Amino acid sequence: MQHLITHPSFPPLLTVHATKRSQQRGIRREHQEAVFAHGDIERAVGGGCYRLSISQRRLMGLVREGAISAQIADRCRKLAVITDGASIVT
């Protein structure tokens, strides 16, 4: 099951659950979108969903290319989203 960088909708839809949890945790939408757009580490979590995060190597490359700021990269370093490929579930 390989979903890498094949996200059909951008910006991703957020489920009600994802919206509520991100508000509780203070996670900004732009950080979730960065992980959704540039994530390169996937782990199946069941139900057709997977955990998506960004590797340190990829983050450094994105900063070097100017695709994201160093501040956003720092915030995304430990952030993961659960997605079905179209929506952020949590």
mmCIF file with all atom_site columns, N, CA and C in Angstrom, residues 38-74:
data_model
loop_
_atom_site.group_PDB
_atom_site.id
_atom_site.type_symbol
_atom_site.label_atom_id
_atom_site.label_alt_id
_atom_site.label_comp_id
_atom_site.label_asym_id
_atom_site.label_entity_id
_atom_site.label_seq_id
_atom_site.pdbx_PDB_ins_code
_atom_site.Cartn_x
_atom_site.Cartn_y
_atom_site.Cartn_z
_atom_site.occupancy
_atom_site.B_iso_or_equiv
_atom_site.pdbx_formal_charge
_atom_site.auth_seq_id
_atom_site.auth_comp_id
_atom_site.auth_asym_id
_atom_site.auth_atom_id
_atom_site.pdbx_PDB_model_num
ATOM 1   N N  . HIS A 1 38 ? 3.822  17.406 1.796  1.00 0.00 ? 38 HIS A N  1
ATOM 2   C CA . HIS A 1 38 ? 5.223  17.014 1.655  1.00 0.00 ? 38 HIS A CA 1
ATOM 3   C C  . HIS A 1 38 ? 5.604  15.750 2.408  1.00 0.00 ? 38 HIS A C  1
ATOM 4   N N  . GLY A 1 39 ? 4.647  15.130 3.081  1.00 0.00 ? 39 GLY A N  1
ATOM 5   C CA . GLY A 1 39 ? 4.945  13.937 3.874  1.00 0.00 ? 39 GLY A CA 1
ATOM 6   C C  . GLY A 1 39 ? 5.579  12.835 3.039  1.00 0.00 ? 39 GLY A C  1
ATOM 7   N N  . ASP A 1 40 ? 6.585  12.199 3.606  1.00 0.00 ? 40 ASP A N  1
ATOM 8   C CA . ASP A 1 40 ? 7.286  11.125 2.889  1.00 0.00 ? 40 ASP A CA 1
ATOM 9   C C  . ASP A 1 40 ? 7.439  9.856  3.726  1.00 0.00 ? 40 ASP A C  1
ATOM 10  N N  . ILE A 1 41 ? 6.849  9.834  4.911  1.00 0.00 ? 41 ILE A N  1
ATOM 11  C CA . ILE A 1 41 ? 6.877  8.637  5.756  1.00 0.00 ? 41 ILE A CA 1
ATOM 12  C C  . ILE A 1 41 ? 5.427  8.228  6.011  1.00 0.00 ? 41 ILE A C  1
ATOM 13  N N  . GLU A 1 42 ? 5.091  7.032  5.575  1.00 0.00 ? 42 GLU A N  1
ATOM 14  C CA . GLU A 1 42 ? 3.729  6.525  5.739  1.00 0.00 ? 42 GLU A CA 1
ATOM 15  C C  . GLU A 1 42 ? 3.725  5.233  6.542  1.00 0.00 ? 42 GLU A C  1
ATOM 16  N N  . ARG A 1 43 ? 2.720  5.093  7.385  1.00 0.00 ? 43 ARG A N  1
ATOM 17  C CA . ARG A 1 43 ? 2.512  3.864  8.141  1.00 0.00 ? 43 ARG A CA 1
ATOM 18  C C  . ARG A 1 43 ? 1.020  3.571  8.127  1.00 0.00 ? 43 ARG A C  1
ATOM 19  N N  . ALA A 1 44 ? 0.641  2.388  7.712  1.00 0.00 ? 44 ALA A N  1
ATOM 20  C CA . ALA A 1 44 ? -0.766 2.001  7.701  1.00 0.00 ? 44 ALA A CA 1
ATOM 21  C C  . ALA A 1 44 ? -1.287 1.966  9.131  1.00 0.00 ? 44 ALA A C  1
ATOM 22  N N  . VAL A 1 45 ? -2.489 2.489  9.329  1.00 0.00 ? 45 VAL A N  1
ATOM 23  C CA . VAL A 1 45 ? -3.090 2.486  10.659 1.00 0.00 ? 45 VAL A CA 1
ATOM 24  C C  . VAL A 1 45 ? -4.441 1.777  10.666 1.00 0.00 ? 45 VAL A C  1
ATOM 25  N N  . GLY A 1 46 ? -4.854 1.267  9.541  1.00 0.00 ? 46 GLY A N  1
ATOM 26  C CA . GLY A 1 46 ? -6.114 0.526  9.451  1.00 0.00 ? 46 GLY A CA 1
ATOM 27  C C  . GLY A 1 46 ? -7.248 1.369  8.914  1.00 0.00 ? 46 GLY A C  1
ATOM 28  N N  . GLY A 1 47 ? -8.292 0.695  8.507  1.00 0.00 ? 47 GLY A N  1
ATOM 29  C CA . GLY A 1 47 ? -9.467 1.385  8.001  1.00 0.00 ? 47 GLY A CA 1
ATOM 30  C C  . GLY A 1 47 ? -9.221 2.159  6.730  1.00 0.00 ? 47 GLY A C  1
ATOM 31  N N  . GLY A 1 48 ? -8.204 1.783  5.978  1.00 0.00 ? 48 GLY A N  1
ATOM 32  C CA . GLY A 1 48 ? -7.876 2.495  4.751  1.00 0.00 ? 48 GLY A CA 1
ATOM 33  C C  . GLY A 1 48 ? -7.125 3.794  4.983  1.00 0.00 ? 48 GLY A C  1
ATOM 34  N N  . CYS A 1 49 ? -6.710 4.050  6.204  1.00 0.00 ? 49 CYS A N  1
ATOM 35  C CA . CYS A 1 49 ? -5.993 5.278  6.548  1.00 0.00 ? 49 CYS A CA 1
ATOM 36  C C  . CYS A 1 49 ? -4.524 4.995  6.826  1.00 0.00 ? 49 CYS A C  1
ATOM 37  N N  . TYR A 1 50 ? -3.733 6.038  6.797  1.00 0.00 ? 50 TYR A N  1
ATOM 38  C CA . TYR A 1 50 ? -2.314 5.918  7.110  1.00 0.00 ? 50 TYR A CA 1
ATOM 39  C C  . TYR A 1 50 ? -1.822 7.158  7.835  1.00 0.00 ? 50 TYR A C  1
ATOM 40  N N  . ARG A 1 51 ? -0.757 6.959  8.599  1.00 0.00 ? 51 ARG A N  1
ATOM 41  C CA . ARG A 1 51 ? -0.091 8.024  9.350  1.00 0.00 ? 51 ARG A CA 1
ATOM 42  C C  . ARG A 1 51 ? 0.961  8.621  8.434  1.00 0.00 ? 51 ARG A C  1
ATOM 43  N N  . LEU A 1 52 ? 0.923  9.918  8.251  1.00 0.00 ? 52 LEU A N  1
ATOM 44  C CA . LEU A 1 52 ? 1.829  10.605 7.340  1.00 0.00 ? 52 LEU A CA 1
ATOM 45  C C  . LEU A 1 52 ? 2.654  11.627 8.114  1.00 0.00 ? 52 LEU A C  1
ATOM 46  N N  . SER A 1 53 ? 3.967  11.590 7.924  1.00 0.00 ? 53 SER A N  1
ATOM 47  C CA . SER A 1 53 ? 4.857  12.555 8.568  1.00 0.00 ? 53 SER A CA 1
ATOM 48  C C  . SER A 1 53 ? 5.983  12.892 7.587  1.00 0.00 ? 53 SER A C  1
ATOM 49  N N  . ILE A 1 54 ? 6.815  13.856 7.972  1.00 0.00 ? 54 ILE A N  1
ATOM 50  C CA . ILE A 1 54 ? 7.914  14.299 7.101  1.00 0.00 ? 54 ILE A CA 1
ATOM 51  C C  . ILE A 1 54 ? 9.238  13.947 7.758  1.00 0.00 ? 54 ILE A C  1
ATOM 52  N N  . SER A 1 55 ? 10.128 13.339 6.987  1.00 0.00 ? 55 SER A N  1
ATOM 53  C CA . SER A 1 55 ? 11.452 12.993 7.498  1.00 0.00 ? 55 SER A CA 1
ATOM 54  C C  . SER A 1 55 ? 12.293 14.258 7.684  1.00 0.00 ? 55 SER A C  1
ATOM 55  N N  . GLN A 1 56 ? 13.267 14.165 8.561  1.00 0.00 ? 56 GLN A N  1
ATOM 56  C CA . GLN A 1 56 ? 14.183 15.285 8.808  1.00 0.00 ? 56 GLN A CA 1
ATOM 57  C C  . GLN A 1 56 ? 14.908 15.673 7.521  1.00 0.00 ? 56 GLN A C  1
ATOM 58  N N  . ARG A 1 57 ? 15.314 14.688 6.751  1.00 0.00 ? 57 ARG A N  1
ATOM 59  C CA . ARG A 1 57 ? 16.021 14.949 5.487  1.00 0.00 ? 57 ARG A CA 1
ATOM 60  C C  . ARG A 1 57 ? 15.140 15.742 4.526  1.00 0.00 ? 57 ARG A C  1
ATOM 61  N N  . ARG A 1 58 ? 13.883 15.335 4.418  1.00 0.00 ? 58 ARG A N  1
ATOM 62  C CA . ARG A 1 58 ? 12.948 16.039 3.527  1.00 0.00 ? 58 ARG A CA 1
ATOM 63  C C  . ARG A 1 58 ? 12.703 17.454 4.024  1.00 0.00 ? 58 ARG A C  1
ATOM 64  N N  . LEU A 1 59 ? 12.534 17.632 5.342  1.00 0.00 ? 59 LEU A N  1
ATOM 65  C CA . LEU A 1 59 ? 12.328 18.973 5.891  1.00 0.00 ? 59 LEU A CA 1
ATOM 66  C C  . LEU A 1 59 ? 13.502 19.896 5.566  1.00 0.00 ? 59 LEU A C  1
ATOM 67  N N  . MET A 1 60 ? 14.720 19.397 5.739  1.00 0.00 ? 60 MET A N  1
ATOM 68  C CA . MET A 1 60 ? 15.901 20.216 5.448  1.00 0.00 ? 60 MET A CA 1
ATOM 69  C C  . MET A 1 60 ? 15.936 20.594 3.968  1.00 0.00 ? 60 MET A C  1
ATOM 70  N N  . GLY A 1 61 ? 15.572 19.661 3.096  1.00 0.00 ? 61 GLY A N  1
ATOM 71  C CA . GLY A 1 61 ? 15.530 19.943 1.670  1.00 0.00 ? 61 GLY A CA 1
ATOM 72  C C  . GLY A 1 61 ? 14.472 20.981 1.321  1.00 0.00 ? 61 GLY A C  1
ATOM 73  N N  . LEU A 1 62 ? 13.328 20.900 1.941  1.00 0.00 ? 62 LEU A N  1
ATOM 74  C CA . LEU A 1 62 ? 12.262 21.873 1.685  1.00 0.00 ? 62 LEU A CA 1
ATOM 75  C C  . LEU A 1 62 ? 12.654 23.271 2.132  1.00 0.00 ? 62 LEU A C  1
ATOM 76  N N  . VAL A 1 63 ? 13.342 23.365 3.258  1.00 0.00 ? 63 VAL A N  1
ATOM 77  C CA . VAL A 1 63 ? 13.823 24.665 3.732  1.00 0.00 ? 63 VAL A CA 1
ATOM 78  C C  . VAL A 1 63 ? 14.885 25.199 2.781  1.00 0.00 ? 63 VAL A C  1
ATOM 79  N N  . ARG A 1 64 ? 15.806 24.337 2.380  1.00 0.00 ? 64 ARG A N  1
ATOM 80  C CA . ARG A 1 64 ? 16.867 24.732 1.448  1.00 0.00 ? 64 ARG A CA 1
ATOM 81  C C  . ARG A 1 64 ? 16.280 25.238 0.128  1.00 0.00 ? 64 ARG A C  1
ATOM 82  N N  . GLU A 1 65 ? 15.228 24.577 -0.367 1.00 0.00 ? 65 GLU A N  1
ATOM 83  C CA . GLU A 1 65 ? 14.579 24.957 -1.624 1.00 0.00 ? 65 GLU A CA 1
ATOM 84  C C  . GLU A 1 65 ? 13.704 26.193 -1.472 1.00 0.00 ? 65 GLU A C  1
ATOM 85  N N  . GLY A 1 66 ? 13.403 26.578 -0.246 1.00 0.00 ? 66 GLY A N  1
ATOM 86  C CA . GLY A 1 66 ? 12.529 27.710 -0.003 1.00 0.00 ? 66 GLY A CA 1
ATOM 87  C C  . GLY A 1 66 ? 11.048 27.357 -0.080 1.00 0.00 ? 66 GLY A C  1
ATOM 88  N N  . ALA A 1 67 ? 10.732 26.066 -0.073 1.00 0.00 ? 67 ALA A N  1
ATOM 89  C CA . ALA A 1 67 ? 9.338  25.626 -0.155 1.00 0.00 ? 67 ALA A CA 1
ATOM 90  C C  . ALA A 1 67 ? 8.596  25.894 1.149  1.00 0.00 ? 67 ALA A C  1
ATOM 91  N N  . ILE A 1 68 ? 9.297  25.802 2.276  1.00 0.00 ? 68 ILE A N  1
ATOM 92  C CA . ILE A 1 68 ? 8.723  26.128 3.583  1.00 0.00 ? 68 ILE A CA 1
ATOM 93  C C  . ILE A 1 68 ? 9.776  26.864 4.401  1.00 0.00 ? 68 ILE A C  1
ATOM 94  N N  . SER A 1 69 ? 9.321  27.598 5.389  1.00 0.00 ? 69 SER A N  1
ATOM 95  C CA . SER A 1 69 ? 10.250 28.333 6.248  1.00 0.00 ? 69 SER A CA 1
ATOM 96  C C  . SER A 1 69 ? 10.842 27.396 7.299  1.00 0.00 ? 69 SER A C  1
ATOM 97  N N  . ALA A 1 70 ? 11.937 27.817 7.884  1.00 0.00 ? 70 ALA A N  1
ATOM 98  C CA . ALA A 1 70 ? 12.567 27.039 8.947  1.00 0.00 ? 70 ALA A CA 1
ATOM 99  C C  . ALA A 1 70 ? 11.625 26.914 10.143 1.00 0.00 ? 70 ALA A C  1
ATOM 100 N N  . GLN A 1 71 ? 10.816 27.943 10.405 1.00 0.00 ? 71 GLN A N  1
ATOM 101 C CA . GLN A 1 71 ? 9.879  27.910 11.517 1.00 0.00 ? 71 GLN A CA 1
ATOM 102 C C  . GLN A 1 71 ? 8.797  26.848 11.282 1.00 0.00 ? 71 GLN A C  1
ATOM 103 N N  . ILE A 1 72 ? 8.262  26.790 10.067 1.00 0.00 ? 72 ILE A N  1
ATOM 104 C CA . ILE A 1 72 ? 7.257  25.773 9.756  1.00 0.00 ? 72 ILE A CA 1
ATOM 105 C C  . ILE A 1 72 ? 7.887  24.387 9.821  1.00 0.00 ? 72 ILE A C  1
ATOM 106 N N  . ALA A 1 73 ? 9.104  24.240 9.314  1.00 0.00 ? 73 ALA A N  1
ATOM 107 C CA . ALA A 1 73 ? 9.798  22.956 9.367  1.00 0.00 ? 73 ALA A CA 1
ATOM 108 C C  . ALA A 1 73 ? 9.959  22.490 10.812 1.00 0.00 ? 73 ALA A C  1
ATOM 109 N N  . ASP A 1 74 ? 10.301 23.412 11.688 1.00 0.00 ? 74 ASP A N  1
ATOM 110 C CA . ASP A 1 74 ? 10.474 23.051 13.097 1.00 0.00 ? 74 ASP A CA 1
ATOM 111 C C  . ASP A 1 74 ? 9.161  22.572 13.708 1.00 0.00 ? 74 ASP A C  1
#
